[in-house]
XYZ file of C-alpha atoms in Angstrom:
697
model
C 336.938 61.308 -85.886
C 334.523 64.118 -84.242
C 335.307 67.723 -82.631
C 333.474 70.398 -79.908
C 331.771 73.035 -81.519
C 333.602 75.359 -79.347
C 330.656 77.175 -78.873
C 331.956 79.886 -76.950
C 334.826 81.035 -78.984
C 333.800 83.011 -81.783
C 336.444 81.768 -84.274
C 336.259 80.161 -87.598
C 336.974 76.688 -88.887
C 338.391 76.102 -92.300
C 337.095 73.139 -94.338
C 339.592 72.616 -96.912
C 338.803 69.220 -98.739
C 342.523 68.058 -100.799
C 342.516 65.854 -103.362
C 346.159 65.963 -104.910
C 349.079 68.249 -104.453
C 349.581 70.398 -106.784
C 349.955 74.723 -107.657
C 346.029 75.015 -107.025
C 346.625 73.340 -103.391
C 349.948 76.060 -102.788
C 347.932 78.635 -104.058
C 345.280 78.464 -101.390
C 347.430 77.489 -98.477
C 349.363 80.636 -99.295
C 346.654 82.952 -99.171
C 345.227 80.895 -96.075
C 348.525 81.955 -94.174
C 348.091 85.611 -95.630
C 345.192 85.967 -93.289
C 344.775 89.266 -91.176
C 342.726 87.369 -88.895
C 344.095 86.367 -85.807
C 345.233 83.077 -85.886
C 344.205 81.904 -82.367
C 340.573 82.626 -83.995
C 341.150 80.109 -87.029
C 341.824 76.848 -87.785
C 342.197 74.504 -91.077
C 340.537 71.524 -91.247
C 342.358 69.581 -94.412
C 340.351 66.552 -95.197
C 343.192 64.945 -97.543
C 342.572 61.864 -99.666
C 346.240 60.572 -100.753
C 349.613 60.656 -98.579
C 350.621 63.501 -100.853
C 348.217 65.689 -100.113
C 348.884 65.050 -96.840
C 352.654 65.468 -96.643
C 352.187 69.118 -98.502
C 349.391 70.010 -95.909
C 352.010 68.686 -93.469
C 354.633 70.551 -94.833
C 352.599 74.014 -94.990
C 351.774 73.326 -91.027
C 355.264 74.092 -89.775
C 355.579 77.449 -91.515
C 352.495 78.952 -90.195
C 351.110 80.008 -86.906
C 347.456 79.169 -87.846
C 346.201 75.416 -85.654
C 346.383 72.789 -88.268
C 344.538 69.498 -88.265
C 344.567 66.439 -90.820
C 341.503 64.169 -91.503
C 342.357 61.232 -93.988
C 339.807 59.709 -95.976
C 339.162 57.605 -99.142
C 337.560 59.865 -100.829
C 337.799 63.854 -100.191
C 335.326 64.664 -102.668
C 332.299 62.890 -101.630
C 332.652 62.728 -98.018
C 335.070 65.046 -97.279
C 333.172 68.004 -96.185
C 331.024 65.945 -94.164
C 334.033 64.779 -92.088
C 335.751 68.251 -92.252
C 332.623 69.647 -90.311
C 332.492 66.682 -87.621
C 336.442 67.873 -86.681
C 335.497 71.318 -86.683
C 336.204 72.688 -83.428
C 335.352 76.754 -83.619
C 331.807 77.962 -83.469
C 331.591 79.086 -87.330
C 332.693 77.750 -90.080
C 333.725 78.281 -94.126
C 334.243 75.644 -96.752
C 337.288 76.644 -98.870
C 338.569 74.402 -102.352
C 341.702 74.157 -103.514
C 342.775 77.123 -106.134
C 340.550 79.461 -104.407
C 342.089 82.761 -103.980
C 341.061 84.622 -100.734
C 341.544 88.405 -100.230
C 344.064 89.079 -96.947
C 340.960 89.828 -95.149
C 338.494 87.446 -96.477
C 338.026 85.474 -93.216
C 338.532 88.594 -90.897
C 335.054 90.359 -93.112
C 333.438 86.833 -93.057
C 333.647 86.824 -89.355
C 332.794 90.015 -88.332
C 329.620 89.460 -90.001
C 328.667 86.378 -89.207
C 325.738 85.934 -86.563
C 323.285 83.036 -85.134
C 321.167 82.422 -87.238
C 322.762 83.063 -90.000
C 324.685 83.100 -93.161
C 327.255 85.760 -94.031
C 328.404 86.149 -97.553
C 331.006 87.674 -99.481
C 330.896 88.204 -103.768
C 332.619 85.814 -105.609
C 335.004 86.251 -108.818
C 335.391 84.012 -111.363
C 337.995 83.345 -113.711
C 337.934 82.893 -117.676
C 338.928 79.884 -119.841
C 342.579 82.357 -120.222
C 342.548 82.571 -116.854
C 341.744 86.372 -116.442
C 339.011 87.604 -113.751
C 335.942 89.417 -114.257
C 333.609 89.656 -111.264
C 329.981 90.697 -113.221
C 328.029 87.400 -112.916
C 324.286 88.615 -111.881
C 325.151 86.652 -108.520
C 328.010 88.842 -107.965
C 325.975 92.287 -108.726
C 323.115 90.929 -106.370
C 325.365 90.397 -103.596
C 327.199 93.554 -104.173
C 324.205 95.587 -103.926
C 323.071 94.133 -100.666
C 326.563 94.784 -99.203
C 326.489 95.790 -95.363
C 322.810 94.813 -95.270
C 320.666 91.420 -94.263
C 317.883 89.897 -95.583
C 316.350 86.318 -96.544
C 317.297 83.831 -99.116
C 313.725 84.386 -100.724
C 315.093 87.958 -101.581
C 318.448 87.012 -102.373
C 318.998 83.598 -104.085
C 322.929 84.327 -104.647
C 323.422 83.370 -100.862
C 323.881 79.840 -102.836
C 325.443 80.164 -105.575
C 328.467 79.736 -106.837
C 328.781 77.776 -103.272
C 332.136 79.921 -102.049
C 332.607 82.968 -99.705
C 330.168 81.575 -96.715
C 330.288 81.026 -93.420
C 327.694 80.021 -90.950
C 327.418 78.321 -87.404
C 329.110 74.766 -87.423
C 326.074 72.960 -85.639
C 323.645 74.216 -88.781
C 326.196 73.141 -90.868
C 326.400 69.534 -89.395
C 322.820 69.026 -90.130
C 323.098 68.563 -93.657
C 322.102 64.962 -94.446
C 325.034 62.295 -94.974
C 323.260 61.833 -98.453
C 323.615 65.403 -99.383
C 328.102 65.368 -98.201
C 328.902 64.881 -101.487
C 326.723 67.105 -103.611
C 327.780 70.638 -105.376
C 328.818 73.070 -102.959
C 325.639 75.144 -104.564
C 323.092 72.811 -103.909
C 325.005 72.243 -99.949
C 324.897 75.632 -98.891
C 321.108 76.043 -100.514
C 320.196 73.114 -98.322
C 322.509 74.957 -95.420
C 320.571 78.250 -95.737
C 317.005 77.074 -96.434
C 316.845 73.758 -93.857
C 317.961 76.311 -91.567
C 315.765 79.334 -92.621
C 318.490 81.403 -91.943
C 318.818 85.083 -93.190
C 321.620 86.409 -95.100
C 324.266 88.856 -94.138
C 326.587 90.398 -96.937
C 329.938 91.734 -95.763
C 330.501 95.097 -95.719
C 333.521 95.175 -97.440
C 332.694 93.520 -100.537
C 335.685 94.458 -102.811
C 338.359 93.639 -99.361
C 336.141 90.153 -98.965
C 336.149 88.919 -102.312
C 337.427 85.302 -103.499
C 338.017 84.284 -106.650
C 336.806 80.604 -107.277
C 339.438 77.680 -108.442
C 339.662 77.692 -112.627
C 337.692 74.528 -112.967
C 337.614 72.285 -115.677
C 339.890 73.143 -119.284
C 337.136 73.124 -121.325
C 333.556 74.855 -121.945
C 331.455 71.650 -122.158
C 333.492 70.487 -118.593
C 331.928 73.492 -117.438
C 328.887 73.544 -118.339
C 328.200 70.299 -116.835
C 329.828 71.476 -113.704
C 327.007 73.714 -113.651
C 323.903 71.692 -114.761
C 325.231 69.113 -111.887
C 324.846 72.149 -109.512
C 321.468 72.471 -110.793
C 320.189 69.262 -111.070
C 321.857 68.584 -107.211
C 318.991 71.578 -106.719
C 316.479 70.541 -107.902
C 316.703 67.281 -105.656
C 316.095 69.674 -102.775
C 312.916 70.067 -103.851
C 311.440 67.718 -101.724
C 313.402 68.485 -99.315
C 312.521 72.146 -98.297
C 309.275 72.332 -100.079
C 308.633 75.552 -98.563
C 312.143 76.944 -100.030
C 310.952 75.793 -104.246
C 310.586 79.763 -105.223
C 314.182 80.780 -103.399
C 315.663 76.928 -105.049
C 313.782 78.047 -108.474
C 315.918 81.245 -108.464
C 319.342 79.640 -107.718
C 318.865 77.190 -110.673
C 318.185 80.462 -112.632
C 321.423 82.356 -111.875
C 323.448 79.039 -112.759
C 321.543 78.705 -115.751
C 322.686 82.335 -116.107
C 326.162 80.888 -115.397
C 326.047 78.422 -118.429
C 324.451 81.134 -120.638
C 327.581 83.802 -119.870
C 330.320 80.895 -120.735
C 329.107 79.466 -124.257
C 328.316 84.292 -125.093
C 329.613 84.994 -127.881
C 329.761 81.320 -129.422
C 326.462 80.035 -131.027
C 328.119 76.686 -131.534
C 329.096 76.606 -127.963
C 325.605 77.445 -126.781
C 323.797 74.777 -129.128
C 325.706 72.416 -127.853
C 325.116 73.554 -123.695
C 321.438 74.114 -124.753
C 321.689 70.215 -126.080
C 323.097 69.181 -122.862
C 320.687 70.836 -120.416
C 317.400 69.526 -122.728
C 319.786 65.785 -122.799
C 319.166 65.952 -118.922
C 315.532 66.824 -118.890
C 315.681 68.703 -116.014
C 312.250 69.479 -114.173
C 311.583 73.668 -114.655
C 314.704 74.019 -116.663
C 314.975 78.152 -116.733
C 316.230 78.098 -120.115
C 315.427 82.067 -120.762
C 318.006 82.158 -118.343
C 320.458 80.550 -120.596
C 319.586 82.170 -123.896
C 319.839 85.952 -121.664
C 323.046 84.802 -120.433
C 324.490 83.694 -123.870
C 322.506 86.565 -125.737
C 324.430 89.194 -127.464
C 322.062 90.271 -129.916
C 318.909 92.650 -129.109
C 315.209 92.224 -131.003
C 313.222 95.108 -130.860
C 309.816 94.315 -131.259
C 307.216 96.752 -129.942
C 304.375 93.594 -130.497
C 305.631 90.375 -129.430
C 304.432 86.906 -128.529
C 302.573 85.973 -126.989
C 300.374 88.493 -128.234
C 298.200 88.121 -131.146
C 299.165 90.259 -133.954
C 300.697 89.897 -137.274
C 303.360 92.137 -137.172
C 304.535 90.088 -133.289
C 303.994 86.446 -134.972
C 306.403 87.376 -138.114
C 308.933 89.018 -135.742
C 308.642 85.521 -133.648
C 309.301 84.027 -136.607
C 312.018 85.834 -137.694
C 313.689 84.959 -134.012
C 313.061 81.084 -134.075
C 314.086 80.447 -137.285
C 317.326 82.731 -136.814
C 318.143 80.014 -134.066
C 320.827 82.244 -131.989
C 319.727 83.373 -128.528
C 318.576 86.986 -128.315
C 316.898 89.011 -125.931
C 313.885 91.282 -126.642
C 312.430 94.742 -125.955
C 308.500 94.972 -126.430
C 305.549 96.722 -125.306
C 302.763 95.193 -123.057
C 299.945 95.026 -125.634
C 297.383 94.878 -123.162
C 294.007 95.403 -124.163
C 295.316 95.963 -127.871
C 296.141 92.496 -128.346
C 294.672 89.159 -127.398
C 297.105 86.761 -125.840
C 298.273 83.056 -126.639
C 300.282 81.747 -124.465
C 300.747 78.520 -126.735
C 302.538 81.440 -129.211
C 305.773 81.874 -126.841
C 306.524 78.250 -127.847
C 307.868 79.667 -131.093
C 310.906 81.248 -129.539
C 311.105 79.966 -125.958
C 314.319 78.169 -127.268
C 315.870 81.260 -128.073
C 314.490 84.023 -126.225
C 316.610 85.187 -123.382
C 315.552 88.566 -121.412
C 312.374 90.237 -122.515
C 312.682 93.445 -121.775
C 308.508 94.846 -121.244
C 307.526 98.027 -121.346
C 304.066 98.770 -119.347
C 301.675 101.763 -120.077
C 299.271 102.277 -122.949
C 299.451 100.641 -126.465
C 299.498 103.025 -129.363
C 299.542 102.941 -133.151
C 300.606 106.741 -133.670
C 300.316 108.417 -130.649
C 303.976 109.954 -130.236
C 302.915 110.762 -126.486
C 303.193 106.934 -125.807
C 305.386 106.483 -128.345
C 308.411 108.353 -126.910
C 307.578 107.029 -123.199
C 307.871 103.769 -124.840
C 311.051 104.883 -126.032
C 312.547 105.986 -123.216
C 311.263 102.886 -121.196
C 312.441 100.402 -123.619
C 316.043 102.460 -123.699
C 316.203 102.745 -119.804
C 316.001 98.775 -119.544
C 318.463 98.084 -122.260
C 321.268 100.391 -120.780
C 320.275 98.474 -117.278
C 320.943 95.130 -118.783
C 323.786 96.582 -121.028
C 325.463 97.809 -117.378
C 325.819 94.150 -116.460
C 326.209 92.461 -119.786
C 327.989 94.384 -121.810
C 327.395 96.172 -124.716
C 325.239 93.946 -127.492
C 326.597 93.124 -130.613
C 323.539 93.785 -133.070
C 320.251 95.904 -132.379
C 317.339 94.538 -135.369
C 314.117 96.369 -134.904
C 311.277 95.928 -137.362
C 307.655 98.199 -138.021
C 304.803 97.962 -138.578
C 304.357 99.540 -135.146
C 306.774 102.310 -135.878
C 307.670 102.452 -132.140
C 310.333 99.770 -132.796
C 312.563 101.743 -135.071
C 312.048 104.851 -132.916
C 313.988 102.897 -130.074
C 316.262 101.542 -132.780
C 317.767 104.769 -133.866
C 317.829 106.298 -131.002
C 319.726 102.888 -129.805
C 322.067 103.678 -132.814
C 322.492 107.469 -132.471
C 324.069 106.734 -128.666
C 325.844 103.703 -129.531
C 327.027 103.900 -133.130
C 329.486 101.464 -133.067
C 326.481 98.820 -132.568
C 325.136 98.151 -136.265
C 321.226 98.124 -136.468
C 319.306 96.193 -138.567
C 315.664 97.908 -139.712
C 312.490 95.891 -141.426
C 310.103 97.161 -143.216
C 306.922 94.951 -143.492
C 305.585 97.497 -145.287
C 305.268 100.851 -146.393
C 304.837 103.232 -143.151
C 303.498 106.042 -145.269
C 300.588 105.011 -146.683
C 297.986 102.569 -145.856
C 296.790 99.972 -148.021
C 293.966 102.008 -149.582
C 296.580 104.846 -150.328
C 295.566 107.157 -147.689
C 298.888 108.825 -146.285
C 298.834 107.624 -142.528
C 298.719 110.393 -140.161
C 300.512 110.849 -136.640
C 301.631 114.683 -135.594
C 305.161 114.497 -133.182
C 305.296 117.288 -130.533
C 307.834 118.369 -129.021
C 310.284 116.213 -128.101
C 314.120 115.288 -126.949
C 313.959 112.264 -128.313
C 313.151 113.971 -131.947
C 315.675 116.727 -131.433
C 318.343 113.906 -130.595
C 317.907 111.588 -133.944
C 317.492 114.918 -135.309
C 320.870 116.067 -134.753
C 322.175 113.182 -135.350
C 320.260 112.988 -138.882
C 321.632 116.644 -139.977
C 325.122 115.257 -138.869
C 324.748 112.733 -141.357
C 323.837 115.897 -143.756
C 319.916 114.917 -143.898
C 317.602 117.596 -143.897
C 315.627 118.648 -141.017
C 312.105 117.257 -140.678
C 309.746 119.908 -141.472
C 306.123 117.826 -141.450
C 306.801 116.212 -138.121
C 304.313 112.992 -139.328
C 305.022 109.982 -137.377
C 305.184 108.003 -140.306
C 307.011 109.630 -142.465
C 309.798 110.613 -140.154
C 310.300 106.688 -138.824
C 311.113 105.628 -142.643
C 313.752 109.146 -142.886
C 315.789 107.970 -139.838
C 315.653 104.136 -140.606
C 316.991 105.350 -144.244
C 319.046 107.530 -142.495
C 320.957 105.782 -139.895
C 320.347 102.012 -140.230
C 323.365 100.435 -141.022
C 321.082 97.835 -143.352
C 317.120 98.333 -144.168
C 315.481 95.144 -144.633
C 312.564 95.244 -147.022
C 310.160 91.705 -147.619
C 309.754 91.843 -151.482
C 311.222 93.921 -154.229
C 308.153 95.802 -155.185
C 307.706 96.935 -151.802
C 311.203 98.294 -151.799
C 310.526 100.419 -155.274
C 307.907 101.733 -153.652
C 308.910 103.176 -150.466
C 312.447 104.449 -152.321
C 310.003 106.161 -154.957
C 308.341 107.907 -151.947
C 311.134 108.347 -149.988
C 310.820 111.356 -147.707
C 314.692 112.625 -148.294
C 314.853 111.519 -152.032
C 318.779 112.194 -151.518
C 318.604 109.071 -149.254
C 317.846 106.500 -151.865
C 321.221 106.125 -152.583
C 322.159 104.697 -149.600
C 319.124 102.610 -148.913
C 320.374 101.047 -152.371
C 322.932 100.211 -151.693
C 322.329 99.045 -147.776
C 319.115 97.192 -148.202
C 318.371 93.644 -148.867
C 315.032 91.576 -149.640
C 314.321 88.898 -147.224
C 310.528 87.029 -147.602
C 308.893 86.257 -144.357
C 310.637 83.090 -143.297
C 309.189 79.437 -143.196
C 309.344 77.922 -139.707
C 311.071 74.279 -139.752
C 308.549 71.321 -139.987
C 308.468 70.811 -135.968
C 306.625 73.673 -135.355
C 303.579 72.483 -137.290
C 303.079 68.989 -134.820
C 303.177 71.479 -131.792
C 299.880 72.201 -131.324
C 297.180 70.084 -132.850
C 293.762 71.165 -133.996
C 290.650 69.022 -134.167
C 288.873 71.184 -136.715
C 286.641 68.999 -138.819
C 287.131 68.696 -142.694
C 284.784 66.979 -144.678
C 285.800 63.438 -145.667
C 285.506 62.529 -148.989
C 285.860 66.246 -150.451
C 288.031 68.461 -151.489
C 289.274 71.202 -148.651
C 290.625 74.555 -149.803
C 291.433 76.867 -146.759
C 291.992 80.688 -146.798
C 293.053 82.506 -143.499
C 293.175 86.102 -143.903
C 291.863 89.621 -143.159
C 289.291 90.884 -145.167
C 289.069 94.425 -145.907
C 288.148 97.071 -148.820
C 291.119 95.714 -151.566
C 291.511 92.356 -150.015
C 288.409 89.544 -150.135
C 287.364 86.540 -152.058
C 284.659 87.698 -154.197
C 286.136 85.814 -157.187
C 286.190 82.717 -155.731
C 282.690 83.037 -154.527
C 281.838 84.072 -157.705
C 283.469 81.290 -159.387
C 281.944 78.777 -156.667
C 278.543 79.715 -158.332
C 279.748 78.866 -161.292
C 279.966 75.066 -160.421
C 277.539 72.919 -160.711
C 275.575 71.271 -158.046
C 277.680 67.741 -158.610
C 281.153 69.727 -158.685
C 279.765 72.166 -155.123
C 279.235 68.704 -153.782
C 283.011 68.180 -153.644
C 284.417 70.685 -152.401
C 284.469 72.732 -149.363
C 286.276 76.072 -148.882
C 287.004 77.220 -145.076
C 287.225 80.622 -144.527
C 289.179 82.076 -140.918
C 289.059 85.463 -140.785
C 289.061 88.463 -137.733
C 285.446 89.166 -138.561
C 283.831 86.284 -138.865
C 280.126 87.886 -138.210
C 280.696 90.606 -140.907
C 281.557 87.877 -143.267
C 278.957 85.320 -142.869
C 276.288 87.358 -144.608
C 278.239 87.796 -147.849
C 278.469 84.667 -148.086
C 275.274 83.719 -147.516
C 274.052 85.567 -150.486
C 275.789 83.648 -153.185
C 274.339 80.018 -154.394
C 277.625 78.256 -153.134
C 276.745 79.385 -149.688
C 276.386 75.382 -148.371
C 280.180 75.042 -149.913
C 281.621 77.622 -147.379
C 282.195 77.779 -144.221
C 283.357 80.589 -142.155
C 284.977 80.487 -138.994
C 287.234 82.866 -136.721
C 290.962 82.904 -136.578
C 292.524 79.298 -134.718
C 295.498 80.482 -132.650
C 298.942 80.726 -134.567
C 300.424 76.978 -134.143
C 296.950 75.186 -134.230
C 296.953 77.376 -137.663
C 300.230 76.091 -138.736
C 299.006 72.074 -137.809
C 295.250 72.952 -139.348
C 297.257 74.080 -142.841
C 298.836 70.521 -142.908
C 295.515 68.655 -143.534
C 294.074 70.825 -146.228
C 294.532 69.784 -149.651
C 294.698 73.401 -151.446
C 295.328 76.115 -149.171
C 294.721 79.754 -150.869
C 296.577 82.837 -150.866
C 295.017 86.209 -152.056
C 296.534 89.811 -153.031
C 295.466 92.741 -152.268
C 294.051 94.653 -155.068
C 296.337 97.638 -155.218
C 297.732 98.034 -158.369
C 295.782 100.654 -159.567
C 295.642 102.800 -156.377
C 299.635 103.337 -155.850
C 300.807 101.624 -159.201
C 302.810 98.801 -158.023
C 301.406 95.918 -155.678
C 304.451 96.537 -152.645
C 302.618 94.025 -150.445
C 303.463 90.265 -150.250
C 300.951 88.009 -147.940
C 302.826 86.524 -144.923
C 300.373 83.546 -144.940
C 302.144 82.691 -147.830
C 305.439 81.396 -146.024
C 303.418 79.716 -143.224
C 301.733 78.043 -145.899
C 305.082 76.954 -147.722
C 305.683 74.499 -144.233
C 302.179 72.928 -144.201
C 303.130 70.006 -147.155
C 299.332 71.267 -148.726
C 299.035 72.538 -152.010
C 299.520 76.345 -152.670
C 296.439 78.235 -154.891
C 297.724 82.265 -155.592
C 294.757 84.304 -156.289
C 297.077 87.067 -157.663
C 297.223 90.744 -159.149
C 299.278 91.074 -162.430
C 303.279 92.459 -161.164
C 302.584 91.740 -158.068
C 304.959 90.147 -155.587
C 302.758 87.336 -155.049
C 302.215 86.465 -159.157
C 306.182 86.133 -158.958
C 306.539 83.204 -156.411
C 306.794 79.822 -156.837
C 303.614 78.515 -156.140
C 301.180 75.185 -157.294
C 298.936 77.198 -159.236
C 298.107 80.595 -159.750
C 295.147 82.856 -161.097
C 294.572 86.331 -161.894
C 291.693 88.353 -159.566
C 289.528 90.104 -161.382
C 288.719 86.366 -163.834
C 286.147 84.429 -161.719
C 286.115 82.398 -165.299
C 289.503 81.358 -164.903
C 289.161 80.961 -161.581
C 286.123 78.713 -162.215
C 288.013 76.717 -164.667
C 290.737 75.683 -161.872
C 288.519 74.844 -159.339
C 287.130 72.356 -161.641
C 289.869 71.216 -162.030
C 291.189 71.052 -158.384
C 288.021 68.497 -158.283
C 289.811 66.493 -161.494
C 291.083 63.105 -160.135
C 294.682 63.649 -161.483
C 296.968 63.114 -159.104
C 299.057 66.601 -160.107
C 295.829 68.632 -159.685
C 296.193 71.759 -161.214
C 299.842 72.065 -160.666
C 301.110 74.458 -163.366
C 304.029 75.796 -162.022
C 306.424 73.885 -160.699
C 305.930 73.389 -156.403
C 308.165 75.471 -154.042
C 310.337 73.331 -152.482
C 308.910 73.122 -149.029
C 311.217 70.291 -147.114
C 310.384 66.743 -146.052
C 307.636 66.424 -143.417
């Protein structure tokens, strides 16, 4: 059946595809009957798939002044839209589904915004599974922001999202190819807008024109599947309208974000949705958008992947092992740290929104830290305005600025739990020197200090950044995390406010650096050459005044020529040119190779190829009274499957770790003896303590 477009009639045809007669259809028909638009300016074209549906529409037709025509088809879902367009007689057309709820002025406002060469759009409210309504989707917020305005599809991809509340010239709608007629409405409208190069006009009265979508499937998995169907359909448009691919990508992002919002608050539902998306192998699937929609937890990490920094890597590992979606606020570390794009593979599965603050990165400049704090809070508040308050906040320092943001957030949102982790003591460096960073006059400082004072915490007089950051975390955080017991003891004995020690003791926990699952060790292969037929030992680490491998070199010197020929020590460090001359001075230099650090994921894979991995303590016991450090490399080594040899300082955290072998620093003879045992053919090598359970590889 065909109809005339009636180009001289500035009216709208409402195409209603009906698969069955039910309460949802009755609701939509009642809303159509209540429209304020003159009945002479619109018609209803009902495409029906069975007799009961046809009878329901026929009965309703007898009660309204609106022209109603019925088109019978075998399958209303796959071909109904196309037949409805063919039967439309008004200049403009819109698509309505049973179960949609339309405000009385919906058609009137849409038609008032309609223009040739444009699509007019009204925002869409969605229903939760319990039937409640809300309208805080990203697509809806975008549309509301353009109320009464006109723009392009590239600028406003929400013009296709949801697929409801749109009106366009009938001839334009008829241009959709037959094989797209049954596609989800999101993809159908995306094609109409992109192929027709239509402008996007948003209605003036967004509240009056809002349409509430049908309830849809009853279960979350079914609703996830519907969004994934829409994403797959939009992806199929890439080849049909290649110039519109950037806009189509953003439509897909909105749909992925809608999936995240749907499973929001349920880690199990998020994992199921993620698995469902992966099973479809959708090209360029925006996993970050799905995660951002689901994220209820915030991570504050001044340094974060893909920047190359030990603190950035450890936070990324925490996030990866956590296994739940998070948003991250971080600093742009350009100019301070190198970039390793592959490092993002650590967190792509779980990180949603990345809120990156610009400006110069700074270790101790209060002016720059304050700027970071303001920028971070501004972006966090903008995000929460769209998605609601976070359920928890976690920050981690070596970079002190992370805890400044965490503290200010906690002051302003005391109901949200804040977890503050210290990787190392902040007040003192490894050489025992006090770190200094003056805090100048600052509203942020005063606001946080006032909150501390309200809790009975004495005011900070020294205005030293590093002392102050320890204080505010001890005073305000709901939980304080240390990486080892020595670190906790050291920091509490030197607490800037001794009165806070009982509070921190009660609220703190020990959480060693996490070990990644085995799959991360195979993400990026290394072609670094290891000598076959020799015992290969790997050492990855930074050298400074209290950490080195001089004892190991001396032990190598003590071996016979024949023994040294059977062992190679591979050193990877940040300043290899400084280390090579030190090694060259030793008789054992031929048995040592020195090179630069390799990218983190390559390092993980390379670590699996060594016979032994060497980890060394910093020698700080005499300086600090207790060694508060636990090398982060140890946790990486644990996942490699290689044997671990610890060179420890007595009483350190490393000295108590379960490893395959241990030797005391300062005793090169004992280390030489251990090396000799490395070269013995016994299958258990020199395992003098039970090996740690590193999991199957």
